[in-house]
XYZ file of C-alpha atoms in Angstrom:
368
model
C -122.214 52.845 198.296
C -123.850 52.470 201.674
C -124.888 49.326 203.594
C -125.509 48.423 207.185
C -121.806 47.960 207.757
C -121.297 51.838 207.358
C -123.698 52.285 210.173
C -122.206 49.659 212.301
C -118.711 51.298 211.984
C -119.431 54.848 211.210
C -117.625 54.513 207.832
C -118.556 56.230 204.497
C -117.874 53.185 202.331
C -118.320 49.466 203.083
C -114.787 48.712 202.370
C -112.599 46.995 204.931
C -108.844 46.756 204.131
C -106.627 44.209 205.655
C -102.948 45.185 205.641
C -99.774 44.614 207.559
C -99.050 48.384 207.061
C -100.168 50.884 209.710
C -99.812 53.688 206.941
C -102.136 51.881 204.614
C -104.621 51.144 207.285
C -104.655 54.759 208.563
C -105.095 56.006 204.959
C -107.944 53.680 204.342
C -109.760 54.806 207.495
C -109.124 58.494 206.620
C -110.455 57.835 203.180
C -113.822 56.525 204.541
C -113.140 52.883 204.764
C -112.144 50.678 207.670
C -108.516 49.994 207.949
C -107.521 46.703 209.698
C -103.946 46.333 210.773
C -102.622 42.789 210.552
C -100.890 41.943 213.914
C -99.074 38.806 213.110
C -95.784 40.553 212.184
C -95.321 41.757 215.764
C -93.479 39.142 217.918
C -93.114 41.788 220.612
C -96.376 43.012 221.861
C -94.737 46.336 222.979
C -94.025 47.095 219.310
C -97.614 46.562 218.418
C -98.703 48.891 221.360
C -96.226 51.748 219.817
C -97.822 51.100 216.220
C -101.335 51.472 217.735
C -100.368 54.625 219.443
C -99.310 55.877 216.024
C -102.664 54.653 214.580
C -104.565 56.600 217.248
C -102.705 59.780 216.591
C -103.010 59.576 212.839
C -106.711 58.484 212.298
C -108.355 61.408 213.864
C -110.822 59.289 216.062
C -112.052 57.641 212.921
C -112.525 53.749 213.086
C -109.930 51.112 212.626
C -109.411 47.502 213.595
C -106.838 44.728 214.098
C -106.307 41.147 212.632
C -104.983 38.466 214.781
C -103.833 34.922 213.611
C -105.014 32.346 216.159
C -105.502 28.773 214.732
C -108.189 26.498 215.879
C -105.786 23.873 217.079
C -103.109 25.100 219.594
C -99.646 24.505 218.097
C -96.571 23.867 220.214
C -95.485 26.808 222.197
C -92.145 28.228 222.666
C -89.489 30.720 221.416
C -88.198 30.640 217.922
C -84.895 29.102 219.367
C -86.894 26.211 221.119
C -89.051 25.554 217.994
C -86.162 25.697 215.691
C -84.809 22.525 217.276
C -87.857 20.597 215.800
C -86.806 21.550 212.151
C -85.217 18.597 210.337
C -81.702 19.207 209.071
C -82.559 18.067 205.514
C -85.099 21.011 205.296
C -82.424 23.562 206.369
C -80.110 22.038 203.807
C -82.780 22.262 201.109
C -83.352 25.975 201.796
C -79.590 26.774 201.783
C -79.090 24.990 198.655
C -82.148 26.580 196.913
C -80.978 30.144 197.828
C -77.516 29.445 196.372
C -79.049 28.176 193.174
C -81.217 31.177 193.001
C -78.404 33.479 193.455
C -79.694 34.951 196.615
C -76.653 36.480 198.503
C -76.075 36.300 202.237
C -77.223 39.320 204.216
C -74.797 42.112 204.272
C -72.798 42.442 207.576
C -74.837 44.371 210.155
C -78.175 43.909 208.284
C -81.221 43.971 210.718
C -82.793 40.520 210.644
C -86.363 39.614 212.021
C -86.734 36.298 213.625
C -89.476 34.056 212.345
C -92.978 35.200 212.999
C -94.543 33.738 216.210
C -97.809 35.716 215.913
C -99.866 32.580 215.144
C -98.846 31.051 218.459
C -101.809 31.337 220.881
C -99.763 33.076 223.571
C -98.447 35.700 221.151
C -102.020 36.275 219.565
C -103.413 36.535 222.969
C -101.027 39.236 223.732
C -101.973 41.115 220.631
C -105.614 41.070 221.893
C -104.632 42.396 225.223
C -102.758 45.189 223.567
C -105.260 45.978 221.142
C -108.053 46.323 223.688
C -106.297 49.087 225.366
C -106.864 51.128 222.351
C -109.978 52.536 220.646
C -110.285 49.726 218.044
C -113.649 49.120 216.509
C -113.020 45.414 215.232
C -110.944 42.319 215.945
C -110.804 39.835 213.121
C -109.068 36.434 213.106
C -107.540 35.285 209.948
C -107.782 31.588 210.734
C -111.409 31.285 211.850
C -113.158 31.655 214.963
C -110.957 32.506 218.017
C -111.586 30.585 221.278
C -114.890 31.354 222.910
C -113.127 32.965 225.964
C -111.310 35.355 223.555
C -114.632 36.289 221.824
C -116.126 36.990 225.364
C -113.186 39.144 226.392
C -113.455 41.172 223.212
C -117.172 41.570 223.686
C -116.696 42.873 227.225
C -114.958 45.665 225.711
C -117.784 46.492 223.401
C -115.846 45.239 220.238
C -117.269 43.080 217.576
C -115.286 40.075 216.407
C -114.976 38.885 212.695
C -113.759 35.561 211.396
C -112.694 34.380 208.076
C -114.536 31.387 206.533
C -114.007 29.235 203.517
C -117.049 26.882 203.908
C -120.486 27.654 204.916
C -120.341 25.113 207.768
C -117.424 27.181 209.082
C -119.335 30.273 208.999
C -122.149 28.576 211.085
C -119.697 27.301 213.626
C -118.136 30.723 213.987
C -121.564 32.473 214.366
C -122.734 29.830 216.985
C -119.412 30.543 218.763
C -120.291 34.263 219.069
C -118.648 35.816 216.125
C -120.399 38.986 214.821
C -119.210 39.228 211.332
C -118.368 36.540 208.979
C -115.678 37.128 206.207
C -116.512 34.703 203.266
C -113.005 34.296 201.739
C -112.827 32.536 198.266
C -110.306 30.582 196.685
C -108.931 33.470 194.562
C -107.705 35.255 197.915
C -104.158 35.832 198.803
C -102.794 34.403 201.896
C -104.468 31.662 203.804
C -107.429 30.446 201.765
C -109.867 27.677 201.171
C -110.882 25.619 198.088
C -114.284 27.210 196.995
C -114.237 30.156 194.651
C -116.025 33.494 195.654
C -118.799 33.299 193.250
C -119.975 29.964 194.736
C -118.903 30.529 198.529
C -120.373 33.971 198.981
C -124.039 33.117 198.487
C -123.817 29.838 200.387
C -122.547 31.769 203.407
C -124.912 34.497 202.997
C -127.712 31.912 203.076
C -126.444 30.290 205.881
C -125.752 33.054 208.284
C -126.655 36.306 206.582
C -129.980 36.604 208.590
C -127.732 36.422 211.778
C -124.733 38.488 211.112
C -123.236 40.576 208.349
C -121.216 38.815 205.813
C -118.148 40.370 204.046
C -116.831 39.120 200.648
C -113.074 38.551 200.239
C -111.021 37.117 197.252
C -111.025 38.687 193.895
C -112.246 42.225 194.929
C -110.185 44.913 193.150
C -112.609 46.803 191.302
C -116.134 48.580 192.040
C -117.634 46.099 189.598
C -116.537 43.335 191.906
C -117.841 45.319 194.994
C -121.177 45.525 193.246
C -121.092 41.854 192.411
C -120.432 40.995 196.045
C -123.214 43.104 197.345
C -125.499 41.472 194.797
C -124.593 38.122 196.145
C -125.489 38.835 199.825
C -122.575 40.658 201.240
C -122.794 43.854 203.367
C -119.395 44.910 202.292
C -115.980 43.866 201.132
C -112.718 42.655 202.815
C -109.731 43.665 200.658
C -106.234 42.854 201.110
C -104.010 42.321 198.041
C -104.838 45.729 196.348
C -103.135 47.603 199.006
C -99.769 45.946 198.353
C -99.181 48.183 195.404
C -99.940 51.617 197.128
C -97.442 54.299 197.944
C -98.305 54.194 201.635
C -97.247 50.502 201.836
C -93.721 51.623 201.040
C -93.772 54.005 204.105
C -94.110 50.984 206.445
C -92.095 48.525 204.331
C -89.462 50.659 202.710
C -87.578 47.918 201.208
C -90.375 46.423 199.159
C -89.748 48.118 195.840
C -88.853 44.736 194.238
C -91.928 43.059 195.537
C -93.958 45.844 194.206
C -92.227 45.613 190.778
C -93.096 41.779 190.775
C -96.788 42.571 191.479
C -97.424 45.089 188.894
C -95.965 42.949 186.264
C -97.843 39.786 187.187
C -100.823 38.390 185.596
C -103.923 36.897 187.461
C -102.464 33.329 186.475
C -99.135 34.060 188.226
C -100.121 32.814 191.642
C -99.979 29.444 193.413
C -101.587 27.994 196.472
C -98.997 26.254 198.613
C -97.884 25.475 202.253
C -94.477 26.807 201.979
C -95.097 30.384 203.543
C -96.526 29.193 206.900
C -97.283 25.528 206.936
C -101.058 26.065 205.906
C -102.360 26.600 202.488
C -101.804 30.216 201.299
C -101.733 31.734 197.852
C -98.380 33.483 196.910
C -97.082 35.186 193.929
C -95.410 32.448 191.665
C -91.826 33.049 191.471
C -88.485 31.012 191.076
C -88.691 30.433 194.975
C -92.192 28.791 194.852
C -91.268 26.853 191.739
C -88.065 25.397 193.746
C -90.480 24.069 196.315
C -92.568 22.612 193.750
C -89.853 20.483 192.429
C -89.649 16.675 192.863
C -86.660 16.784 195.183
C -88.103 19.472 197.487
C -89.281 18.274 200.965
C -92.845 18.632 202.204
C -93.483 21.824 203.975
C -93.527 21.603 207.795
C -96.603 22.351 209.739
C -97.218 25.827 211.289
C -95.273 27.395 212.977
C -92.121 25.511 212.051
C -92.413 26.111 208.166
C -92.179 30.008 208.853
C -89.308 29.583 211.226
C -87.589 27.483 208.648
C -87.891 30.103 205.715
C -87.669 33.293 207.870
C -83.938 33.727 207.291
C -84.555 32.995 203.620
C -87.407 35.543 203.342
C -84.907 38.083 204.956
C -82.169 37.316 202.367
C -84.765 37.313 199.569
C -86.188 40.752 200.707
C -82.651 42.266 200.967
C -81.575 40.906 197.515
C -84.197 43.046 195.674
C -84.674 40.417 192.948
C -88.425 40.476 191.702
C -88.017 36.998 190.321
C -87.528 35.295 193.657
C -89.884 37.335 195.890
C -91.998 35.397 198.544
C -95.266 37.326 199.060
C -99.024 36.150 199.596
C -101.174 37.904 196.981
C -104.458 37.044 195.390
C -105.323 36.453 191.735
C -106.521 40.051 191.575
C -102.788 40.817 191.195
C -103.478 40.959 187.422
C -105.249 44.153 187.917
C -102.575 45.664 190.217
C -100.649 47.228 187.474
C -99.182 50.372 189.011
C -98.377 51.875 192.401
C -100.537 54.626 193.558
C -102.097 56.309 196.694
C -104.645 54.696 198.787
C -107.184 57.481 198.333
C -107.002 56.922 194.573
C -107.750 53.336 194.960
C -110.708 54.011 197.178
C -112.078 56.716 194.848
C -111.696 54.471 191.861
C -113.589 51.617 193.723
C -116.302 54.080 194.545
C -116.647 55.543 191.022
C -116.526 52.075 189.363
C -119.318 50.748 191.695
C -121.386 53.690 190.747
C -120.879 53.070 186.969
C -121.563 49.253 187.380
C -124.974 50.160 189.100
C -125.774 52.673 186.282
C -125.126 49.795 183.940
C -127.309 47.457 185.573
C -130.175 50.014 185.786
C -130.272 49.950 182.015
C -131.148 46.282 182.051
C -134.470 46.677 183.938
């Protein structure tokens, strides 16, 4: 399993792993892939700096990247307190009422509670870029498409390539025209923020549109070596994976209270996800639970725009997380969840992807 992506980054396998866990990212890098740490959870740039120090110390000089969230349209800026004033009272009442109906208890006294994520505000995302460029990162990716041109130029001045996710071929063309170096073709099946075109259709469209100018990575529905082989056959230079790392042992090293989430994921089928705006205000695929079903009810209010929706549900997410009830977890995950049926080490996942890829090629050789 070797493509131009391996030569570009000095990696053994063309497998890129997006994850909010520094332990997962480091483990993927150490296993021959490219770990990409999601920065959106860091409201404090200083905390991100400390985590990247840890990455530097635990990857042995091997390459890793970071992922920022910088929307094309600049949202209202401000602190979580300032923006919280823009949330309608009826939305807060709905959240409180729903939590009570679902039996989610209040947080225990003294529990540590994180404020709503502000990482998709331009000012915070720009601070992530500033911090990341002080470290030996090899890639900056933007989860919401092309960053502003001045950010791309800033990153290029440090010799670091920029990747951007795209859900349509025209988006990919615009990204490359803006100076993006790698396009991630993310299909409808993917977890988190995603578009409306499935990977089997989207990937060759984007490869045809920009593949002669930049490498294209396949994202959405990648959880086996067979799917890696299919992605390369459709024109990708590698794969961008995310959901499959949620059920790894290393994920718990970062998110130590995520056992209920992992139990929910390993029991889920590929049909147990829903694309909704209730997580961030933008369409994102989540695990289908009693929490998502409550928001789909007729009496539920319409989700608020980013970043207000996340600020609205941040306290609810903290309570849900602390409750440890798999039936109400709120977690982005792709349709590949149907294959994520046990918790295991990152190295085992990588090894299985590589072996299954080789077996798929062997099978195809017999069709000549």
